[in-house]
mmCIF file of C-alpha atoms in Angstrom:
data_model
loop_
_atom_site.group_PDB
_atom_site.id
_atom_site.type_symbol
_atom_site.label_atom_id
_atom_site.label_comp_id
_atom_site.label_asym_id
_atom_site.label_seq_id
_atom_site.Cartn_x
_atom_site.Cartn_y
_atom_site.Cartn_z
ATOM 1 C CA UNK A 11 -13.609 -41.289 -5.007
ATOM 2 C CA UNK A 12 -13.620 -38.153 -2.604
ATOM 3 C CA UNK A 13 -13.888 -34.982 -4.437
ATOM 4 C CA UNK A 14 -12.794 -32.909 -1.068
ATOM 5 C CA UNK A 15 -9.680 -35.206 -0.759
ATOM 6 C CA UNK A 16 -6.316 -33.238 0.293
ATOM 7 C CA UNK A 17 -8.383 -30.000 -0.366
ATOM 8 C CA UNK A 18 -8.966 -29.680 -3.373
ATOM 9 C CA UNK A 19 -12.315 -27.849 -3.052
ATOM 10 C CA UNK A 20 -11.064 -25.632 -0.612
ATOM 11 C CA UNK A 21 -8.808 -24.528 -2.743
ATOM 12 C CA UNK A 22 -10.630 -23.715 -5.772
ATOM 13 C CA UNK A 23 -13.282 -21.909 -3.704
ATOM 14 C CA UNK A 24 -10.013 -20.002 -2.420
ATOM 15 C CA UNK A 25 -8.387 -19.728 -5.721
ATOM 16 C CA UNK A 26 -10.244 -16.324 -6.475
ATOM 17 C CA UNK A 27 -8.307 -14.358 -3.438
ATOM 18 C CA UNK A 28 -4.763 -15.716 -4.609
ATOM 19 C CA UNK A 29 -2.319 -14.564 -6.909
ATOM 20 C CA UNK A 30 -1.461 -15.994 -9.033
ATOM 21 C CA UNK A 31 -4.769 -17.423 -9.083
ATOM 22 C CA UNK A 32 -5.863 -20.765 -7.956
ATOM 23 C CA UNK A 33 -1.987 -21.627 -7.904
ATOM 24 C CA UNK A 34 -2.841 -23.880 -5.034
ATOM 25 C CA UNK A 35 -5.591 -25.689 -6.886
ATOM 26 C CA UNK A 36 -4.126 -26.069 -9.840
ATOM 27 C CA UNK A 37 -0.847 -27.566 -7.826
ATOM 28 C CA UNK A 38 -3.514 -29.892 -5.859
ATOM 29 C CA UNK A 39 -4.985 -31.086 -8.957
ATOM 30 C CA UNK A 40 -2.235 -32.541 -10.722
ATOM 31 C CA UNK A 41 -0.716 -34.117 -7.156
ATOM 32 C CA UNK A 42 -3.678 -35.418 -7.283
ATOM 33 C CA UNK A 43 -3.723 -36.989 -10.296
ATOM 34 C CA UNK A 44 0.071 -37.580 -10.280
ATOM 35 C CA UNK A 45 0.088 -35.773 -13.478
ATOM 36 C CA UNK A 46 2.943 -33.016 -14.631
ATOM 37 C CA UNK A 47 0.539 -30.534 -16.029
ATOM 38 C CA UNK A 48 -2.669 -28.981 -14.629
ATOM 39 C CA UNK A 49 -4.158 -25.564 -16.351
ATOM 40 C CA UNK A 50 -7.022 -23.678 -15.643
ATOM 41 C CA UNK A 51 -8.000 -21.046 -19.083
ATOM 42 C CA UNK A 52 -10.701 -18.201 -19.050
ATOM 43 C CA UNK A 53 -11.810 -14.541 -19.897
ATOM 44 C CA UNK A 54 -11.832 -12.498 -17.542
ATOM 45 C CA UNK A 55 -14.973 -10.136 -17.400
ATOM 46 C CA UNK A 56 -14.269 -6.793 -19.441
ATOM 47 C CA UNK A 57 -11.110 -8.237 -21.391
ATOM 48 C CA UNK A 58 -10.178 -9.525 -23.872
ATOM 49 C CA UNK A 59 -7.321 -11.535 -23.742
ATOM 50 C CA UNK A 60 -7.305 -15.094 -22.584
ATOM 51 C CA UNK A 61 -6.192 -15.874 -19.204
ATOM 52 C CA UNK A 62 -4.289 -18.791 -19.450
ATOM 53 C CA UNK A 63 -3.166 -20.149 -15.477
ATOM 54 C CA UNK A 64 -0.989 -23.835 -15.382
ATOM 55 C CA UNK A 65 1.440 -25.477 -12.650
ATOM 56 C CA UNK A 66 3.531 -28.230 -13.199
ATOM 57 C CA UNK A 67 6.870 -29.220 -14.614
ATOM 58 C CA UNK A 68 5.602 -28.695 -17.599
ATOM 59 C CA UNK A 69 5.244 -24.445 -19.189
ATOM 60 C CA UNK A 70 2.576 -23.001 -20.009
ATOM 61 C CA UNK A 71 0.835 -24.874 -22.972
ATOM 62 C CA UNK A 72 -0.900 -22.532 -25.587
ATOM 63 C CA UNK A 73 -4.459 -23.737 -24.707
ATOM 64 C CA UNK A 74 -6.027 -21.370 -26.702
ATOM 65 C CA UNK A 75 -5.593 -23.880 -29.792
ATOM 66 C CA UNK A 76 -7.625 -26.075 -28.757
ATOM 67 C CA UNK A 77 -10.173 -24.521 -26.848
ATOM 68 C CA UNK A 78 -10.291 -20.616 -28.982
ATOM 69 C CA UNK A 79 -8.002 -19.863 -31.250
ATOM 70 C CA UNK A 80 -7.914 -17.789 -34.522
ATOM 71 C CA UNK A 81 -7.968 -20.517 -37.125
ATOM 72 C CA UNK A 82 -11.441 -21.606 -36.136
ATOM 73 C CA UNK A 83 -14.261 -19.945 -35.823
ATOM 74 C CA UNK A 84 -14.811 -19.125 -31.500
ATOM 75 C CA UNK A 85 -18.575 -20.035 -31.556
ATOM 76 C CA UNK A 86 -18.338 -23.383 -33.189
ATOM 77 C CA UNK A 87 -15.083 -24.503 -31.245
ATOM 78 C CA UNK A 88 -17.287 -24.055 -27.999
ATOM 79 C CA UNK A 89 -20.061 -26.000 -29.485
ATOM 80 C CA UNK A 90 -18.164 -28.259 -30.147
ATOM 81 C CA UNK A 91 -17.289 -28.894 -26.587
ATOM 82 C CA UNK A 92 -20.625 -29.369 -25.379
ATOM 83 C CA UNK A 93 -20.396 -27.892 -21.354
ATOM 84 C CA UNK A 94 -19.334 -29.846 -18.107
ATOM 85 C CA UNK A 95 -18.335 -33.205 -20.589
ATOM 86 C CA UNK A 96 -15.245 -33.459 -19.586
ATOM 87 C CA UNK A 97 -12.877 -34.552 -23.328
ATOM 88 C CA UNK A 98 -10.052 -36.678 -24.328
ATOM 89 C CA UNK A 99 -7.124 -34.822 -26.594
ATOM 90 C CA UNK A 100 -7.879 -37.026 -29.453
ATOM 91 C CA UNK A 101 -11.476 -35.839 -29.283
ATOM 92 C CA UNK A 102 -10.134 -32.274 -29.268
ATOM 93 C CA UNK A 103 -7.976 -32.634 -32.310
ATOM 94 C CA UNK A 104 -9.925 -33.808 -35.717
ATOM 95 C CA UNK A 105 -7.732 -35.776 -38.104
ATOM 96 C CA UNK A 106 -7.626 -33.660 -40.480
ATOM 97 C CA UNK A 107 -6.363 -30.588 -38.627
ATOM 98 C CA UNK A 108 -3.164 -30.239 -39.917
ATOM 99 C CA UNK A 109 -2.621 -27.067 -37.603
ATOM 100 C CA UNK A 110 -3.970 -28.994 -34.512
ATOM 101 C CA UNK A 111 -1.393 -31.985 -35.258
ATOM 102 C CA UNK A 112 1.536 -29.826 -35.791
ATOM 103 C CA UNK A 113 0.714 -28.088 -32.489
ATOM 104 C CA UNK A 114 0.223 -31.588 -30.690
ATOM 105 C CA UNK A 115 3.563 -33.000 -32.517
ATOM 106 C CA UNK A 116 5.757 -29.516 -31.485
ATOM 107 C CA UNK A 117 4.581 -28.563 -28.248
ATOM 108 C CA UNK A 118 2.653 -31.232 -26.047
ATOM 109 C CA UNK A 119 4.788 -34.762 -26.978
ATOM 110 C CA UNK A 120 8.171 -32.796 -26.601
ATOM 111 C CA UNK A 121 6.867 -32.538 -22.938
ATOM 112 C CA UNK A 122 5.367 -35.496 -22.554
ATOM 113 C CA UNK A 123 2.006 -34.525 -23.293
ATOM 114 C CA UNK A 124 0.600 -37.686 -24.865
ATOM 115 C CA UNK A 125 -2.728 -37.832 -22.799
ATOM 116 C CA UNK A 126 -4.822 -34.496 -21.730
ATOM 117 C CA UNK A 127 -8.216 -34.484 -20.208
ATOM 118 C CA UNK A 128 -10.145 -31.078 -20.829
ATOM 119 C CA UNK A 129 -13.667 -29.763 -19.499
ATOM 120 C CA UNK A 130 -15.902 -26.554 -20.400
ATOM 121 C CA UNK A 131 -17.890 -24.687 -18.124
ATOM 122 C CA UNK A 132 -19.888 -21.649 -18.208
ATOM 123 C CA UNK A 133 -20.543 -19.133 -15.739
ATOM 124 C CA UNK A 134 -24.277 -17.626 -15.629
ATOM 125 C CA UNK A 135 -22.891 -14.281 -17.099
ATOM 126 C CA UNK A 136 -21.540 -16.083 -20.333
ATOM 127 C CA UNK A 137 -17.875 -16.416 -19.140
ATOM 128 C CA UNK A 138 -16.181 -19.637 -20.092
ATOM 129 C CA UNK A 139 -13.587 -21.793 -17.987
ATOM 130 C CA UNK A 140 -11.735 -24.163 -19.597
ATOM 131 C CA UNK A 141 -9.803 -27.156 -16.352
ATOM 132 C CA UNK A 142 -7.277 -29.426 -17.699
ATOM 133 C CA UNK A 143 -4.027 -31.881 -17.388
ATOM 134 C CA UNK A 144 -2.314 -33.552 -18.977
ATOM 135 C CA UNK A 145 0.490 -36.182 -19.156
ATOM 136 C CA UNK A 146 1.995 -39.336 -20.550
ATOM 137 C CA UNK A 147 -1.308 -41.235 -19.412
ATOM 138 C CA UNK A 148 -4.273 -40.767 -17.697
ATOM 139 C CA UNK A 149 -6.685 -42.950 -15.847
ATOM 140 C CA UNK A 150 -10.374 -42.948 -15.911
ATOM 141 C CA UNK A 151 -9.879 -41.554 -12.725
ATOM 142 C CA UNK A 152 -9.178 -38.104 -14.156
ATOM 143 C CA UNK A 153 -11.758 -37.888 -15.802
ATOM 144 C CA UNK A 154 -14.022 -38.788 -13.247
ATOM 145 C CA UNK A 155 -12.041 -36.278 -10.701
ATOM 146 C CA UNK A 156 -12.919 -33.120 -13.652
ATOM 147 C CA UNK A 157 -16.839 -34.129 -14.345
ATOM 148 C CA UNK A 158 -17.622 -33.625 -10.377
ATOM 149 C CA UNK A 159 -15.043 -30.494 -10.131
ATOM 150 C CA UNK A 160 -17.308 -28.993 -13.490
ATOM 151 C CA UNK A 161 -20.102 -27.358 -11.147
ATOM 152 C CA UNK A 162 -17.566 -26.217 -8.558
ATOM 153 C CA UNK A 163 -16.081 -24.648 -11.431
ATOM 154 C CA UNK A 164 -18.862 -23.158 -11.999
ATOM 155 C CA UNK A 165 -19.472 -21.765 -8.661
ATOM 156 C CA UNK A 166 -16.323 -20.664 -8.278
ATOM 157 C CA UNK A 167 -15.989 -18.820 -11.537
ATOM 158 C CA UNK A 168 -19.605 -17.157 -10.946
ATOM 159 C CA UNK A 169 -17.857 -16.116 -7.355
ATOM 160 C CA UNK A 170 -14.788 -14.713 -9.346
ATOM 161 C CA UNK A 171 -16.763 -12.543 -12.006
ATOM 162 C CA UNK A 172 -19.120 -10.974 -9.169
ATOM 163 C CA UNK A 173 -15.849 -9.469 -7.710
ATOM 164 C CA UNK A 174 -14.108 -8.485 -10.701
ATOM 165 C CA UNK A 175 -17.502 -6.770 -11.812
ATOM 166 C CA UNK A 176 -17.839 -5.167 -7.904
ATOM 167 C CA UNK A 177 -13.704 -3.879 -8.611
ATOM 168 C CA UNK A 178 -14.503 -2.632 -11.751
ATOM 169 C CA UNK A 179 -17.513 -0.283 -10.314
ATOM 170 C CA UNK A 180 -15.356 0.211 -7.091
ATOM 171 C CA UNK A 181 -12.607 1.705 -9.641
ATOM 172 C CA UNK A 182 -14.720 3.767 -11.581
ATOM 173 C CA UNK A 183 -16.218 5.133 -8.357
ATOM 174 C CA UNK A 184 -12.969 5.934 -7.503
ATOM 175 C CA UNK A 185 -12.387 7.655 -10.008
ATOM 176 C CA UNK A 186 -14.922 9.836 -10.017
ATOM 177 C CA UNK A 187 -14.317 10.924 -6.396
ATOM 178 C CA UNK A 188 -10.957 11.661 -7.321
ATOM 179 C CA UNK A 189 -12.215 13.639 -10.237
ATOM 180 C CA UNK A 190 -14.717 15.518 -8.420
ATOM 181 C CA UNK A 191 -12.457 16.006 -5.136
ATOM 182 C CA UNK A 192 -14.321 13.984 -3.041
ATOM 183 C CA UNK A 193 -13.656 11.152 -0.780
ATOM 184 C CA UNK A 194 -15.204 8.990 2.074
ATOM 185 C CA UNK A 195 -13.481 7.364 5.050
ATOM 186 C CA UNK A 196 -15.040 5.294 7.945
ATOM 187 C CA UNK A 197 -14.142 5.243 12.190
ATOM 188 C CA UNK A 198 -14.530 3.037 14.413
ATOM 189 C CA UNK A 199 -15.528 4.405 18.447
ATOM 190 C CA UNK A 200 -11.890 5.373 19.334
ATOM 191 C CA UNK A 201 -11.805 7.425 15.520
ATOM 192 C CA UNK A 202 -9.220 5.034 13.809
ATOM 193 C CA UNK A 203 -9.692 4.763 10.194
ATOM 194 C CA UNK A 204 -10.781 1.365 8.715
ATOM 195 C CA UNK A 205 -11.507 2.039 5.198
ATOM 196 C CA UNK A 206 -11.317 4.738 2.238
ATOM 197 C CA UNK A 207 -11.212 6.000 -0.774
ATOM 198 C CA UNK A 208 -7.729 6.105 -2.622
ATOM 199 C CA UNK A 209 -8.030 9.778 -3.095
ATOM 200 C CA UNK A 210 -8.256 10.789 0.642
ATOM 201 C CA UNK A 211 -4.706 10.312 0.723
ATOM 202 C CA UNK A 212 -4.205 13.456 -1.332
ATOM 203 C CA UNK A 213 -6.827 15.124 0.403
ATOM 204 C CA UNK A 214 -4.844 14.910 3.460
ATOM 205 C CA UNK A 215 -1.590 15.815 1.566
ATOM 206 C CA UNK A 216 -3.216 18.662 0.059
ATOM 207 C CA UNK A 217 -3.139 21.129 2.854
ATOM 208 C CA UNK A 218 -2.308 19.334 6.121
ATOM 209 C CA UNK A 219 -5.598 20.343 8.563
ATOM 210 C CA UNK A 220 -6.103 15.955 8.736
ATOM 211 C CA UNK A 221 -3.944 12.773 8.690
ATOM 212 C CA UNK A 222 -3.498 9.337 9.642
ATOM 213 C CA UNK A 223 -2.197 9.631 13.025
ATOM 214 C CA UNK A 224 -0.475 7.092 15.312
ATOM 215 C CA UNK A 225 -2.641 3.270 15.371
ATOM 216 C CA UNK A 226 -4.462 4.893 12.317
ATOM 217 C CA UNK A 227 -6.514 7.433 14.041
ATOM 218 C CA UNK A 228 -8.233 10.697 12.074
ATOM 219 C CA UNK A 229 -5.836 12.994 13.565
ATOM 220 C CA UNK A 230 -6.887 17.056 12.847
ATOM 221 C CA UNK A 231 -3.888 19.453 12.893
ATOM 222 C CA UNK A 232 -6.272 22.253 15.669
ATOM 223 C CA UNK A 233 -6.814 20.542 18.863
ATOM 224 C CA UNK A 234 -10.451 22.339 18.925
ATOM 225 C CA UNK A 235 -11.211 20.508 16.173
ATOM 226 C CA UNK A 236 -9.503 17.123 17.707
ATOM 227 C CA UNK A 237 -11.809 17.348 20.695
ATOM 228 C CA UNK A 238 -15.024 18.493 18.378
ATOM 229 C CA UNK A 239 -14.315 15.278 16.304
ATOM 230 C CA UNK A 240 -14.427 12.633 18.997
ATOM 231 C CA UNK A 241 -16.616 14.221 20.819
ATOM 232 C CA UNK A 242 -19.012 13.240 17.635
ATOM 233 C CA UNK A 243 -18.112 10.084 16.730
ATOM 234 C CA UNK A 244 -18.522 9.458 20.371
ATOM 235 C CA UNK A 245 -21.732 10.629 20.221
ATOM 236 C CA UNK A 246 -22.674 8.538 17.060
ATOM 237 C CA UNK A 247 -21.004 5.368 18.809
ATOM 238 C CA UNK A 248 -23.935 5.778 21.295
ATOM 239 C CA UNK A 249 -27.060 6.832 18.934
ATOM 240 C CA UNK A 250 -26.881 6.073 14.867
ATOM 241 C CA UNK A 251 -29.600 8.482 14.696
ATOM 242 C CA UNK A 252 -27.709 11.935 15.910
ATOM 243 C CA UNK A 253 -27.828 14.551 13.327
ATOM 244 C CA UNK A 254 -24.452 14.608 10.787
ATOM 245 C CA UNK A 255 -22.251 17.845 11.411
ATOM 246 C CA UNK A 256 -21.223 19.926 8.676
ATOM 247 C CA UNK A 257 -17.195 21.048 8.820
ATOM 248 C CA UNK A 258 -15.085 23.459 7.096
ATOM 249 C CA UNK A 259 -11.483 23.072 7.814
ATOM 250 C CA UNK A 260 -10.457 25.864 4.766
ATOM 251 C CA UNK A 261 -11.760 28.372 2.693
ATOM 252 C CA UNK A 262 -8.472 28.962 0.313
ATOM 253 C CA UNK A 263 -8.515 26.512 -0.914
ATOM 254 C CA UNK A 264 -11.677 25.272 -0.103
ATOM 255 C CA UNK A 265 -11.853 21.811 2.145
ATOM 256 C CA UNK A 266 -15.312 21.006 3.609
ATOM 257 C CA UNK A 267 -15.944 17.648 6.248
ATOM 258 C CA UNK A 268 -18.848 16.491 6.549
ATOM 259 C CA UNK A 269 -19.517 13.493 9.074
ATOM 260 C CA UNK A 270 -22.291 11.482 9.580
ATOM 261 C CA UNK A 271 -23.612 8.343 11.521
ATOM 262 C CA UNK A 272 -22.233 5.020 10.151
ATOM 263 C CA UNK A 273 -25.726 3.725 9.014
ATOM 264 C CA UNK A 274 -24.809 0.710 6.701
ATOM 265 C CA UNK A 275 -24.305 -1.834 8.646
ATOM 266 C CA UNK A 276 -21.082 -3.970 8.699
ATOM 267 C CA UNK A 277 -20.208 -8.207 8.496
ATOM 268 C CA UNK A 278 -16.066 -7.423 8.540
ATOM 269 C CA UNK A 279 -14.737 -8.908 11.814
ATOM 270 C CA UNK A 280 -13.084 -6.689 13.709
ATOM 271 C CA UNK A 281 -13.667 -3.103 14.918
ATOM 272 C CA UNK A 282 -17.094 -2.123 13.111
ATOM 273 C CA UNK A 283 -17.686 1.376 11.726
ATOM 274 C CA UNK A 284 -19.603 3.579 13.469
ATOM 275 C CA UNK A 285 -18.886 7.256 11.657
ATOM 276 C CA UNK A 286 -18.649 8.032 7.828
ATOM 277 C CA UNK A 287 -16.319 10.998 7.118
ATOM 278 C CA UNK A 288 -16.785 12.911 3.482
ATOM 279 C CA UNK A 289 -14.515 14.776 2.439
ATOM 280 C CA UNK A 290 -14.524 17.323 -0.595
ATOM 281 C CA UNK A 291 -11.305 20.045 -1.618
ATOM 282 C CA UNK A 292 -10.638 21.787 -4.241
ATOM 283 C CA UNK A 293 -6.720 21.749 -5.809
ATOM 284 C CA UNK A 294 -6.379 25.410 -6.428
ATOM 285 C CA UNK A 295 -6.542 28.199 -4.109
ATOM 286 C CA UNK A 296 -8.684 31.115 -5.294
ATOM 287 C CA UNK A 297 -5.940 33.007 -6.919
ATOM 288 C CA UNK A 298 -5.390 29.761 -9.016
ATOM 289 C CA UNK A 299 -9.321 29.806 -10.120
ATOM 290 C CA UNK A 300 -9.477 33.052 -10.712
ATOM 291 C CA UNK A 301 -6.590 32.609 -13.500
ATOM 292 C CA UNK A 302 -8.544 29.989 -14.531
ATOM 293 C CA UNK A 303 -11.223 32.467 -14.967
ATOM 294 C CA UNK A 304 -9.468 35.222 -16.989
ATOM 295 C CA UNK A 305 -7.933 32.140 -19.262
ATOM 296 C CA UNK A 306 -11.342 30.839 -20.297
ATOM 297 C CA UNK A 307 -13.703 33.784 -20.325
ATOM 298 C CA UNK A 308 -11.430 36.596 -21.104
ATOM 299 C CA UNK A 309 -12.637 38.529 -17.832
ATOM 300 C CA UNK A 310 -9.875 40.543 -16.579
ATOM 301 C CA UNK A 311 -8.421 39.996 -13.519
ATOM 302 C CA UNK A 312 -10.478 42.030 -10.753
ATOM 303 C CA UNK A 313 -13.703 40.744 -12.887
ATOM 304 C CA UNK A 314 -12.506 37.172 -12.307
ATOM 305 C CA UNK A 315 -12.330 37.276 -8.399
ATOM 306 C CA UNK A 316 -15.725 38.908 -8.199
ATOM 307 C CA UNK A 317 -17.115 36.348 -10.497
ATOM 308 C CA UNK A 318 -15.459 33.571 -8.218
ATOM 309 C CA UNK A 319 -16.796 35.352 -5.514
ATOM 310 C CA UNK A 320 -20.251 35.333 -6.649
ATOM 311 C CA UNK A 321 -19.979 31.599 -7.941
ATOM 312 C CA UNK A 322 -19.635 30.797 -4.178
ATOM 313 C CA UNK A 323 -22.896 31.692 -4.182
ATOM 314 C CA UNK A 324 -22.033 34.758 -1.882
ATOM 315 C CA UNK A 325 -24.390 37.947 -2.145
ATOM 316 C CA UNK A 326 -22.670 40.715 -4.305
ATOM 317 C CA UNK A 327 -22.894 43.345 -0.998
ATOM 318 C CA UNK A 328 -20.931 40.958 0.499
ATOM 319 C CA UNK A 329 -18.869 39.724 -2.441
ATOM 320 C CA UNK A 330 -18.049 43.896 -2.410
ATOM 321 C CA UNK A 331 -17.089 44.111 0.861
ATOM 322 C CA UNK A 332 -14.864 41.111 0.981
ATOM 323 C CA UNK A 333 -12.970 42.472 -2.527
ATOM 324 C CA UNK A 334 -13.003 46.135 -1.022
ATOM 325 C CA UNK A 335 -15.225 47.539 -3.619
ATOM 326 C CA UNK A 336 -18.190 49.563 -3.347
ATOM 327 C CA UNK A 337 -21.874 48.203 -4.464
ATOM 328 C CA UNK A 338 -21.965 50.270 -7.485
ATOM 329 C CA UNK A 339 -18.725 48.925 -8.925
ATOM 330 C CA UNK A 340 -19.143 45.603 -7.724
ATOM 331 C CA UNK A 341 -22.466 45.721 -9.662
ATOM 332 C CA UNK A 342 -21.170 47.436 -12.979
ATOM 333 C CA UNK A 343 -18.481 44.462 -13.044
ATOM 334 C CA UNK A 344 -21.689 42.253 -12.632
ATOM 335 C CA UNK A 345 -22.819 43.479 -15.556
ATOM 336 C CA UNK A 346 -19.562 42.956 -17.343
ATOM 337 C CA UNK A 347 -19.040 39.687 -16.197
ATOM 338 C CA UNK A 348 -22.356 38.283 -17.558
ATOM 339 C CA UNK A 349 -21.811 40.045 -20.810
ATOM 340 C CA UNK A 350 -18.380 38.351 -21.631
ATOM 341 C CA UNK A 351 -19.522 35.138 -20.357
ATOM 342 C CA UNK A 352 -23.180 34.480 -21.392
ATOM 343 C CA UNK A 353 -25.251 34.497 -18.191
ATOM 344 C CA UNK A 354 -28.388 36.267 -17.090
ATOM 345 C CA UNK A 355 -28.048 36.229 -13.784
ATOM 346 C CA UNK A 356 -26.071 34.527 -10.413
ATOM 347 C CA UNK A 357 -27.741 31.243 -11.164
ATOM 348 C CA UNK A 358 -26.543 31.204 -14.486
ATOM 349 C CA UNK A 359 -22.827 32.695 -14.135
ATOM 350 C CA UNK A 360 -22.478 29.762 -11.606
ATOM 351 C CA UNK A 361 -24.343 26.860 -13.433
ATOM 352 C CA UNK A 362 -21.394 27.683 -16.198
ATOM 353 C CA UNK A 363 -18.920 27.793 -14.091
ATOM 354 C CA UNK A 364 -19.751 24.439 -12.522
ATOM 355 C CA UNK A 365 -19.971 23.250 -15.532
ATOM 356 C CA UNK A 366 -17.018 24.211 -17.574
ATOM 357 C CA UNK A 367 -13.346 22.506 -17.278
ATOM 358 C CA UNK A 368 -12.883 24.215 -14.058
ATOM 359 C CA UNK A 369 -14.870 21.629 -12.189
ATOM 360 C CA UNK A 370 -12.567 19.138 -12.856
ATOM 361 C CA UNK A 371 -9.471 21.490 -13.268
#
């Protein structure tokens, strides 16, 4: 027999990338074996519920009582199938199980589910697959077909949990730049966007100075800026080791660009990457903080903007000037300001400020 027949492998190695998953496989399989039911059972990495994929005539058969199931303890039923030996149904169901014949009498011969041909395998992580069909008969042929599709199985599940594990981080990641933000996009030589984070989206929406012009390109809102843009990735088209320029497209509220020399490399076919663009913007204008500021510290109002002022890290002569006050006052609000709120100095006010619900506000 020829495992690769009518594609069978190629479509359990392809299984992962489909939805529903390994729909094609599972159809494959049970042409294959001319059978009307063909089910492919699992849990999915960082769930708990099991995942319980079939095709066929036949609906979707409540595997989970015979493979895991409440009324039997989870650790013995997998000993019990002993991994990559592929099982008969009347191996699967003891005797004696009165709630493993009922199940068999109500819900697999009403379908014509007299014959079923199950195999266990485990994935290096400790995530178990559970392949089967089923019909009115089956040949020695099936199970012949499900002991050499066990370590493809295998490979194919150890494939599957590697990318749900890599989505999970790439989620969380995302999260946290939205939290914090912050996003990241990549440009090819001509500056059209190829990937990014989810959040730089609303970064764009946020205050208009960027978007996603015409055949996808980085388009900035001031021309100068346009023609300063290209100009760099240009530059970084022709030598990966040019020095990153710092941008900032607004001060209220705050948006800062910051782009850099692709450096990591790419295997995607297609245009490769040759700039990294980070981008990090605050929600609120200043007005909005400083609100924030009289809210959660109790400063009043003309307190709160120098405080803001000097949590930009901006010298309180110049912090003065930019508020029109004069030194002195600017200095006896100072004092004021680290009073209500608990600091000794600059360092301090702005460590607390960083740290309090306004950096994610």
């Amino acid at each position: 027999m020829r495992l690769d027949d009518s594609g069978l492998l190629a479509s359990l190695y392809d299984g992962l990338f489909q939805q529903p998953l390994w729909h094609d496989f599972l159809e494959r399989l049970r042409g294959r074996l001319q059978a009307p039911y063909a089910g492919l059972a699992f849990y999915p990495p960082h769930e708990s519920g099991l995942v319980a994929l079939h095709a066929g005539t036949v609906k979707s058969l409540n595997l989970g009582n015979i493979f895991i199931e409440d009324h039997f303890d989870p650790a013995a039923s997998r000993r019990s199938m002993r991994e990559g030996r592929v099982y008969a149904l009347g191996e699967l169901i003891e005797p004696d199980d009165a709630a493993l014949t009922m199940w068999r009498d109500e819900e697999l011969l009403p379908v014509g589910i007299e014959d079923l041909r199950a195999v266990r395998v485990t994935e290096e992580s400790g995530v178990n697959a559970w392949l089967c069909c089923g019909g009115r008969y089956l040949s020695v042929s099936a199970t012949s077909l499900l002991s050499m599709l066990a370590p493809h199985l295998r490979i194919a599940m150890r494939s599957f949990v590697a990318l749900e594990r890599e989505r999970l981080r790439s989620s969380l990641a995302s999260e946290a730049f939205g939290r914090l933000n912050f996003g990241w996009l990549t440009l090819d030589a001509q500056c059209r966007i190829l990937d990014m984070t989810a959040h730089v989206d609303q970064l764009f929406q946020r205050n208009g100075l960027l978007r996603r012009g015409r055949y996808d390109r980085l388009t900035p809102a001031l021309p100068e800026l346009d023609r300063e843009l290209t100009a760099l990735v240009k530059r970084f088209a022709q030598d990966a080791d040019a020095r990153p320029r710092a941008i900032n497209l607004s001060r209220d509220p705050r948006m800062d660009m910051l782009v850099a020399p692709f450096r990591g490399g790419s295997v995607a076919a297609g245009n490769a990457p040759v700039a990294i663009v980070y981008l990090s913007g605050d929600r609120s204008s200043q007005a909005d903080r400083c609100e924030q500021l009289v809210e959660l510290f109790g400063l009043l109002p003309s307190e709160a903007r120098l405080a803001w002022e000097i949590a930009q890290g901006i010298p309180i002569a110049e912090a003065a000037a930019n508020l029109n006050l004069t030194v002195e006052t600017a200095r006896n609000y100072s004092k004021k300001i680290y009073a209500k709120m608990g600091a000794r100095g600059q360092a301090e006010l702005v460590r607390i400020i960083l740290s309090s619900v306004l950096a994610i506000a």
